[in-house]
Amino acid sequence: EPEVTQTPSHQVTQMGQEVILRCVPISNHLYFYWYRQILGQKVEFLVSFYNNEISEKSEIFDDQFSVERPDGSNFTLKIRSTKLEDSAMYFCASTKQGTDTEAFFGQGTRLTVV
Amino acid sequence: KQEVTQIPAALSVPEGENLVLNCSFTDSAIYNLQWFRQDPGKGLTSLLLIQSSQREQTSGRLNASLDKSSGRSTLYIAASQPGDSATYLCAGTYNQGGKLIFGQGTELSVKP
């Protein structure tokens, strides 16, 4: 069964460092998303990406964040200068056609900023 | 502001019991509602998607309903098993882009 894969599963980084989280969405899906979940809190939307551009982003997704689809399969989230409060589980998701279709999530990357 | 709420935050039931998990949303202009399961430290597994034109969906022992007028969705689990123990999340979409707005989840524990 097709699935969304994320790497790495866990990343520890020092405050101020850049991190890149990687995702391979389901191959015939057209919409891609990043969400995050701070420990004990709700899953929060960060950004959606369609047709090689950002279609929507949240207030959390400031200039420190960027997304890219560098090739036909990978979808990345970059945090330029990490802060302690960026520590969270980051989830990638994809859908075939945006709304009205099921969203599939990866297993997540646990980011710990020290 | 569009918000999704799940009450209770935690629920414990004996094995074999039928149960209902609740989800409420503030804006009735919802496109669809999706239920997920999350095991500790893991990703989100999609259980059921109810589109706005539908009133319910079924998969095995799971049945989810959507009532837009009352702003509520329920997830019914029949004959619960210890393996059903997990956190159950509901999430709604309100635009074409498919952005999901999540509730805080209900942590279910099914005791043998």
GROMACS .gro file of N, CA and C in nm, chain A:
model
  342
    1GLU      N    1   0.085  -0.120   0.000
    1GLU     CA    2   0.000   0.000   0.000
    1GLU      C    3   0.088   0.124   0.000
    2PRO      N    4   0.058   0.221  -0.084
    2PRO     CA    5   0.141   0.343  -0.089
    2PRO      C    6   0.141   0.413   0.046
    3GLU      N    7   0.253   0.475   0.079
    3GLU     CA    8   0.259   0.547   0.205
    3GLU      C    9   0.350   0.669   0.191
    4VAL      N   10   0.332   0.761   0.284
    4VAL     CA   11   0.418   0.878   0.294
    4VAL      C   12   0.535   0.842   0.385
    5THR      N   13   0.656   0.867   0.338
    5THR     CA   14   0.773   0.835   0.420
    5THR      C   15   0.847   0.962   0.458
    6GLN      N   16   0.897   0.965   0.580
    6GLN     CA   17   0.971   1.080   0.630
    6GLN      C   18   1.105   1.037   0.687
    7THR      N   19   1.206   1.121   0.662
    7THR     CA   20   1.337   1.098   0.720
    7THR      C   21   1.397   1.231   0.767
    8PRO      N   22   1.477   1.232   0.875
    8PRO     CA   23   1.497   1.117   0.965
    8PRO      C   24   1.378   1.100   1.058
    9SER      N   25   1.377   0.996   1.137
    9SER     CA   26   1.268   0.978   1.234
    9SER      C   27   1.291   1.066   1.356
   10HIS      N   28   1.417   1.094   1.386
   10HIS     CA   29   1.450   1.178   1.501
   10HIS      C   30   1.574   1.259   1.467
   11GLN      N   31   1.569   1.389   1.496
   11GLN     CA   32   1.684   1.475   1.473
   11GLN      C   33   1.703   1.566   1.593
   12VAL      N   34   1.828   1.569   1.640
   12VAL     CA   35   1.866   1.660   1.748
   12VAL      C   36   1.958   1.764   1.689
   13THR      N   37   1.931   1.891   1.717
   13THR     CA   38   2.012   1.997   1.660
   13THR      C   39   2.034   2.106   1.763
   14GLN      N   40   2.140   2.181   1.745
   14GLN     CA   41   2.167   2.291   1.837
   14GLN      C   42   2.090   2.415   1.791
   15MET      N   43   2.051   2.493   1.888
   15MET     CA   44   1.980   2.618   1.860
   15MET      C   45   2.062   2.702   1.762
   16GLY      N   46   1.992   2.758   1.663
   16GLY     CA   47   2.059   2.840   1.564
   16GLY      C   48   2.103   2.765   1.440
   17GLN      N   49   2.101   2.633   1.446
   17GLN     CA   50   2.141   2.554   1.329
   17GLN      C   51   2.025   2.539   1.232
   18GLU      N   52   2.060   2.512   1.108
   18GLU     CA   53   1.959   2.484   1.005
   18GLU      C   54   1.929   2.335   1.002
   19VAL      N   55   1.801   2.302   0.982
   19VAL     CA   56   1.764   2.162   0.965
   19VAL      C   57   1.678   2.148   0.841
   20ILE      N   58   1.688   2.033   0.779
   20ILE     CA   59   1.603   1.999   0.665
   20ILE      C   60   1.534   1.868   0.695
   21LEU      N   61   1.402   1.872   0.693
   21LEU     CA   62   1.322   1.752   0.713
   21LEU      C   63   1.272   1.706   0.577
   22ARG      N   64   1.280   1.575   0.555
   22ARG     CA   65   1.251   1.522   0.422
   22ARG      C   66   1.129   1.433   0.421
   23CYS      N   67   1.060   1.436   0.309
   23CYS     CA   68   0.935   1.361   0.294
   23CYS      C   69   0.926   1.311   0.150
   24VAL      N   70   0.877   1.190   0.135
   24VAL     CA   71   0.841   1.140   0.002
   24VAL      C   72   0.691   1.115   0.005
   25PRO      N   73   0.612   1.203  -0.059
   25PRO     CA   74   0.466   1.184  -0.060
   25PRO      C   75   0.427   1.065  -0.148
   26ILE      N   76   0.301   1.030  -0.144
   26ILE     CA   77   0.249   0.923  -0.230
   26ILE      C   78   0.258   0.971  -0.375
   27SER      N   79   0.300   0.882  -0.463
   27SER     CA   80   0.348   0.924  -0.596
   27SER      C   81   0.244   0.993  -0.683
   28ASN      N   82   0.118   0.958  -0.677
   28ASN     CA   83   0.020   1.023  -0.764
   28ASN      C   84  -0.058   1.133  -0.694
   29HIS      N   85  -0.009   1.177  -0.578
   29HIS     CA   86  -0.074   1.286  -0.505
   29HIS      C   87  -0.021   1.420  -0.554
   30LEU      N   88  -0.109   1.521  -0.545
   30LEU     CA   89  -0.075   1.652  -0.601
   30LEU      C   90  -0.059   1.761  -0.495
   31TYR      N   91  -0.115   1.739  -0.376
   31TYR     CA   92  -0.111   1.839  -0.270
   31TYR      C   93  -0.024   1.786  -0.156
   32PHE      N   94   0.061   1.872  -0.104
   32PHE     CA   95   0.154   1.831   0.000
   32PHE      C   96   0.147   1.931   0.116
   33TYR      N   97   0.167   1.878   0.236
   33TYR     CA   98   0.148   1.958   0.356
   33TYR      C   99   0.256   1.927   0.460
   34TRP      N  100   0.281   2.026   0.544
   34TRP     CA  101   0.356   2.004   0.667
   34TRP      C  102   0.270   2.050   0.784
   35TYR      N  103   0.271   1.967   0.888
   35TYR     CA  104   0.205   1.997   1.014
   35TYR      C  105   0.307   1.975   1.125
   36ARG      N  106   0.279   2.032   1.242
   36ARG     CA  107   0.363   2.001   1.355
   36ARG      C  108   0.276   1.978   1.478
   37GLN      N  109   0.334   1.903   1.572
   37GLN     CA  110   0.265   1.876   1.697
   37GLN      C  111   0.364   1.891   1.810
   38ILE      N  112   0.350   1.999   1.885
   38ILE     CA  113   0.429   2.018   2.006
   38ILE      C  114   0.373   1.922   2.111
   39LEU      N  115   0.461   1.866   2.191
   39LEU     CA  116   0.423   1.764   2.288
   39LEU      C  117   0.303   1.808   2.372
   40GLY      N  118   0.197   1.727   2.369
   40GLY     CA  119   0.079   1.754   2.450
   40GLY      C  120  -0.018   1.853   2.389
   41GLN      N  121   0.013   1.900   2.267
   41GLN     CA  122  -0.074   1.999   2.204
   41GLN      C  123  -0.137   1.945   2.076
   42LYS      N  124  -0.224   2.026   2.017
   42LYS     CA  125  -0.293   1.987   1.894
   42LYS      C  126  -0.195   1.978   1.776
   43VAL      N  127  -0.233   1.901   1.677
   43VAL     CA  128  -0.162   1.903   1.550
   43VAL      C  129  -0.196   2.036   1.481
   44GLU      N  130  -0.091   2.108   1.437
   44GLU     CA  131  -0.112   2.241   1.378
   44GLU      C  132  -0.065   2.243   1.233
   45PHE      N  133  -0.142   2.307   1.149
   45PHE     CA  134  -0.106   2.324   1.008
   45PHE      C  135   0.008   2.425   0.995
   46LEU      N  136   0.104   2.392   0.910
   46LEU     CA  137   0.212   2.486   0.879
   46LEU      C  138   0.195   2.544   0.738
   47VAL      N  139   0.189   2.454   0.639
   47VAL     CA  140   0.194   2.501   0.501
   47VAL      C  141   0.136   2.395   0.408
   48SER      N  142   0.077   2.442   0.298
   48SER     CA  143   0.034   2.351   0.191
   48SER      C  144   0.103   2.393   0.062
   49PHE      N  145   0.122   2.296  -0.026
   49PHE     CA  146   0.204   2.316  -0.146
   49PHE      C  147   0.137   2.245  -0.262
   50TYR      N  148   0.115   2.319  -0.369
   50TYR     CA  149   0.048   2.262  -0.486
   50TYR      C  150   0.103   2.327  -0.611
   51ASN      N  151   0.126   2.249  -0.713
   51ASN     CA  152   0.172   2.302  -0.842
   51ASN      C  153   0.301   2.382  -0.825
   52ASN      N  154   0.389   2.329  -0.742
   52ASN     CA  155   0.522   2.387  -0.719
   52ASN      C  156   0.523   2.523  -0.653
   53GLU      N  157   0.418   2.553  -0.579
   53GLU     CA  158   0.420   2.676  -0.502
   53GLU      C  159   0.336   2.661  -0.375
   54ILE      N  160   0.364   2.747  -0.279
   54ILE     CA  161   0.287   2.747  -0.155
   54ILE      C  162   0.146   2.795  -0.185
   55SER      N  163   0.046   2.717  -0.142
   55SER     CA  164  -0.092   2.759  -0.163
   55SER      C  165  -0.152   2.822  -0.039
   56GLU      N  166  -0.104   2.784   0.077
   56GLU     CA  167  -0.150   2.844   0.202
   56GLU      C  168  -0.044   2.822   0.309
   57LYS      N  169  -0.032   2.918   0.400
   57LYS     CA  170   0.059   2.899   0.512
   57LYS      C  171  -0.002   2.961   0.637
   58SER      N  172   0.042   2.910   0.752
   58SER     CA  173  -0.011   2.960   0.878
   58SER      C  174   0.081   3.069   0.932
   59GLU      N  175   0.037   3.130   1.042
   59GLU     CA  176   0.118   3.235   1.107
   59GLU      C  177   0.249   3.178   1.159
   60ILE      N  178   0.249   3.049   1.189
   60ILE     CA  179   0.371   2.986   1.241
   60ILE      C  180   0.480   2.986   1.133
   61PHE      N  181   0.438   2.971   1.009
   61PHE     CA  182   0.530   2.954   0.896
   61PHE      C  183   0.586   3.091   0.859
   62ASP      N  184   0.685   3.136   0.937
   62ASP     CA  185   0.743   3.268   0.911
   62ASP      C  186   0.867   3.254   0.822
   63ASP      N  187   0.946   3.360   0.813
   63ASP     CA  188   1.060   3.362   0.721
   63ASP      C  189   1.168   3.259   0.755
   64GLN      N  190   1.161   3.201   0.874
   64GLN     CA  191   1.258   3.099   0.911
   64GLN      C  192   1.229   2.964   0.847
   65PHE      N  193   1.108   2.950   0.793
   65PHE     CA  194   1.066   2.825   0.732
   65PHE      C  195   1.063   2.838   0.580
   66SER      N  196   1.093   2.729   0.513
   66SER     CA  197   1.075   2.724   0.368
   66SER      C  198   1.047   2.580   0.327
   67VAL      N  199   0.980   2.564   0.214
   67VAL     CA  200   0.953   2.431   0.160
   67VAL      C  201   0.999   2.427   0.016
   68GLU      N  202   1.028   2.304  -0.026
   68GLU     CA  203   1.079   2.287  -0.161
   68GLU      C  204   1.043   2.148  -0.209
   69ARG      N  205   1.021   2.139  -0.340
   69ARG     CA  206   1.005   2.008  -0.403
   69ARG      C  207   1.115   2.001  -0.508
   70PRO      N  208   1.234   1.958  -0.465
   70PRO     CA  209   1.352   1.969  -0.552
   70PRO      C  210   1.351   1.876  -0.672
   71ASP      N  211   1.271   1.769  -0.663
   71ASP     CA  212   1.263   1.676  -0.775
   71ASP      C  213   1.122   1.620  -0.777
   72GLY      N  214   1.099   1.515  -0.855
   72GLY     CA  215   0.963   1.464  -0.869
   72GLY      C  216   0.911   1.385  -0.751
   73SER      N  217   0.997   1.359  -0.651
   73SER     CA  218   0.951   1.273  -0.543
   73SER      C  219   0.965   1.334  -0.404
   74ASN      N  220   1.067   1.415  -0.379
   74ASN     CA  221   1.090   1.465  -0.244
   74ASN      C  222   1.019   1.597  -0.217
   75PHE      N  223   0.985   1.616  -0.091
   75PHE     CA  224   0.923   1.741  -0.045
   75PHE      C  225   0.991   1.773   0.088
   76THR      N  226   1.055   1.891   0.097
   76THR     CA  227   1.135   1.920   0.215
   76THR      C  228   1.085   2.042   0.290
   77LEU      N  229   1.110   2.041   0.420
   77LEU     CA  230   1.084   2.155   0.507
   77LEU      C  231   1.218   2.197   0.566
   78LYS      N  232   1.254   2.323   0.546
   78LYS     CA  233   1.379   2.375   0.601
   78LYS      C  234   1.347   2.477   0.709
   79ILE      N  235   1.416   2.462   0.821
   79ILE     CA  236   1.411   2.564   0.925
   79ILE      C  237   1.550   2.626   0.930
   80ARG      N  238   1.558   2.756   0.903
   80ARG     CA  239   1.689   2.820   0.881
   80ARG      C  240   1.771   2.831   1.009
   81SER      N  241   1.712   2.878   1.114
   81SER     CA  242   1.783   2.901   1.240
   81SER      C  243   1.692   2.853   1.351
   82THR      N  244   1.714   2.731   1.396
   82THR     CA  245   1.620   2.669   1.488
   82THR      C  246   1.620   2.737   1.625
   83LYS      N  247   1.500   2.737   1.685
   83LYS     CA  248   1.482   2.788   1.820
   83LYS      C  249   1.436   2.672   1.909
   84LEU      N  250   1.449   2.691   2.039
   84LEU     CA  251   1.405   2.588   2.132
   84LEU      C  252   1.258   2.552   2.108
   85GLU      N  253   1.178   2.654   2.080
   85GLU     CA  254   1.033   2.632   2.062
   85GLU      C  255   0.996   2.563   1.931
   86ASP      N  256   1.096   2.537   1.847
   86ASP     CA  257   1.070   2.458   1.726
   86ASP      C  258   1.069   2.308   1.756
   87SER      N  259   1.107   2.271   1.876
   87SER     CA  260   1.105   2.129   1.914
   87SER      C  261   0.962   2.077   1.906
   88ALA      N  262   0.942   1.974   1.825
   88ALA     CA  263   0.808   1.922   1.801
   88ALA      C  264   0.820   1.800   1.711
   89MET      N  265   0.707   1.733   1.691
   89MET     CA  266   0.697   1.629   1.590
   89MET      C  267   0.646   1.697   1.464
   90TYR      N  268   0.716   1.676   1.354
   90TYR     CA  269   0.676   1.735   1.226
   90TYR      C  270   0.623   1.625   1.136
   91PHE      N  271   0.502   1.647   1.085
   91PHE     CA  272   0.437   1.550   0.999
   91PHE      C  273   0.424   1.604   0.857
   92CYS      N  274   0.454   1.519   0.762
   92CYS     CA  275   0.427   1.548   0.622
   92CYS      C  276   0.299   1.474   0.583
   93ALA      N  277   0.220   1.532   0.496
   93ALA     CA  278   0.098   1.467   0.449
   93ALA      C  279   0.079   1.497   0.301
   94SER      N  280   0.000   1.413   0.236
   94SER     CA  281  -0.033   1.439   0.096
   94SER      C  282  -0.175   1.396   0.067
   95THR      N  283  -0.235   1.462  -0.032
   95THR     CA  284  -0.368   1.424  -0.079
   95THR      C  285  -0.367   1.423  -0.231
   96LYS      N  286  -0.459   1.347  -0.286
   96LYS     CA  287  -0.464   1.335  -0.430
   96LYS      C  288  -0.514   1.465  -0.494
   97GLN      N  289  -0.616   1.527  -0.432
   97GLN     CA  290  -0.679   1.642  -0.497
   97GLN      C  291  -0.716   1.753  -0.399
   98GLY      N  292  -0.641   1.769  -0.289
   98GLY     CA  293  -0.680   1.872  -0.194
   98GLY      C  294  -0.797   1.826  -0.112
   99THR      N  295  -0.897   1.908  -0.100
   99THR     CA  296  -1.010   1.869  -0.016
   99THR      C  297  -1.093   1.762  -0.086
  100ASP      N  298  -1.181   1.701  -0.012
  100ASP     CA  299  -1.265   1.592  -0.060
  100ASP      C  300  -1.190   1.463  -0.086
  101THR      N  301  -1.061   1.463  -0.058
  101THR     CA  302  -0.985   1.338  -0.068
  101THR      C  303  -0.908   1.317   0.062
  102GLU      N  304  -0.882   1.191   0.089
  102GLU     CA  305  -0.824   1.150   0.215
  102GLU      C  306  -0.680   1.200   0.226
  103ALA      N  307  -0.645   1.252   0.343
  103ALA     CA  308  -0.507   1.293   0.370
  103ALA      C  309  -0.432   1.177   0.432
  104PHE      N  310  -0.312   1.150   0.381
  104PHE     CA  311  -0.226   1.045   0.434
  104PHE      C  312  -0.103   1.110   0.495
  105PHE      N  313  -0.070   1.064   0.614
  105PHE     CA  314   0.039   1.122   0.690
  105PHE      C  315   0.157   1.027   0.699
  106GLY      N  316   0.277   1.087   0.708
  106GLY     CA  317   0.395   1.010   0.737
  106GLY      C  318   0.406   0.982   0.886
  107GLN      N  319   0.510   0.908   0.924
  107GLN     CA  320   0.530   0.870   1.064
  107GLN      C  321   0.590   0.982   1.147
  108GLY      N  322   0.633   1.088   1.082
  108GLY     CA  323   0.680   1.204   1.156
  108GLY      C  324   0.831   1.206   1.177
  109THR      N  325   0.883   1.328   1.197
  109THR     CA  326   1.021   1.349   1.241
  109THR      C  327   1.014   1.423   1.373
  110ARG      N  328   1.074   1.361   1.474
  110ARG     CA  329   1.080   1.428   1.604
  110ARG      C  330   1.203   1.517   1.605
  111LEU      N  331   1.181   1.648   1.610
  111LEU     CA  332   1.290   1.745   1.613
  111LEU      C  333   1.310   1.794   1.755
  112THR      N  334   1.431   1.780   1.804
  112THR     CA  335   1.467   1.829   1.936
  112THR      C  336   1.575   1.935   1.921
  113VAL      N  337   1.546   2.055   1.965
  113VAL     CA  338   1.643   2.165   1.959
  113VAL      C  339   1.699   2.186   2.099
  114VAL      N  340   1.833   2.180   2.110
  114VAL     CA  341   1.896   2.191   2.243
  114VAL      C  342   1.985   2.316   2.250
   0.00000   0.00000   0.00000
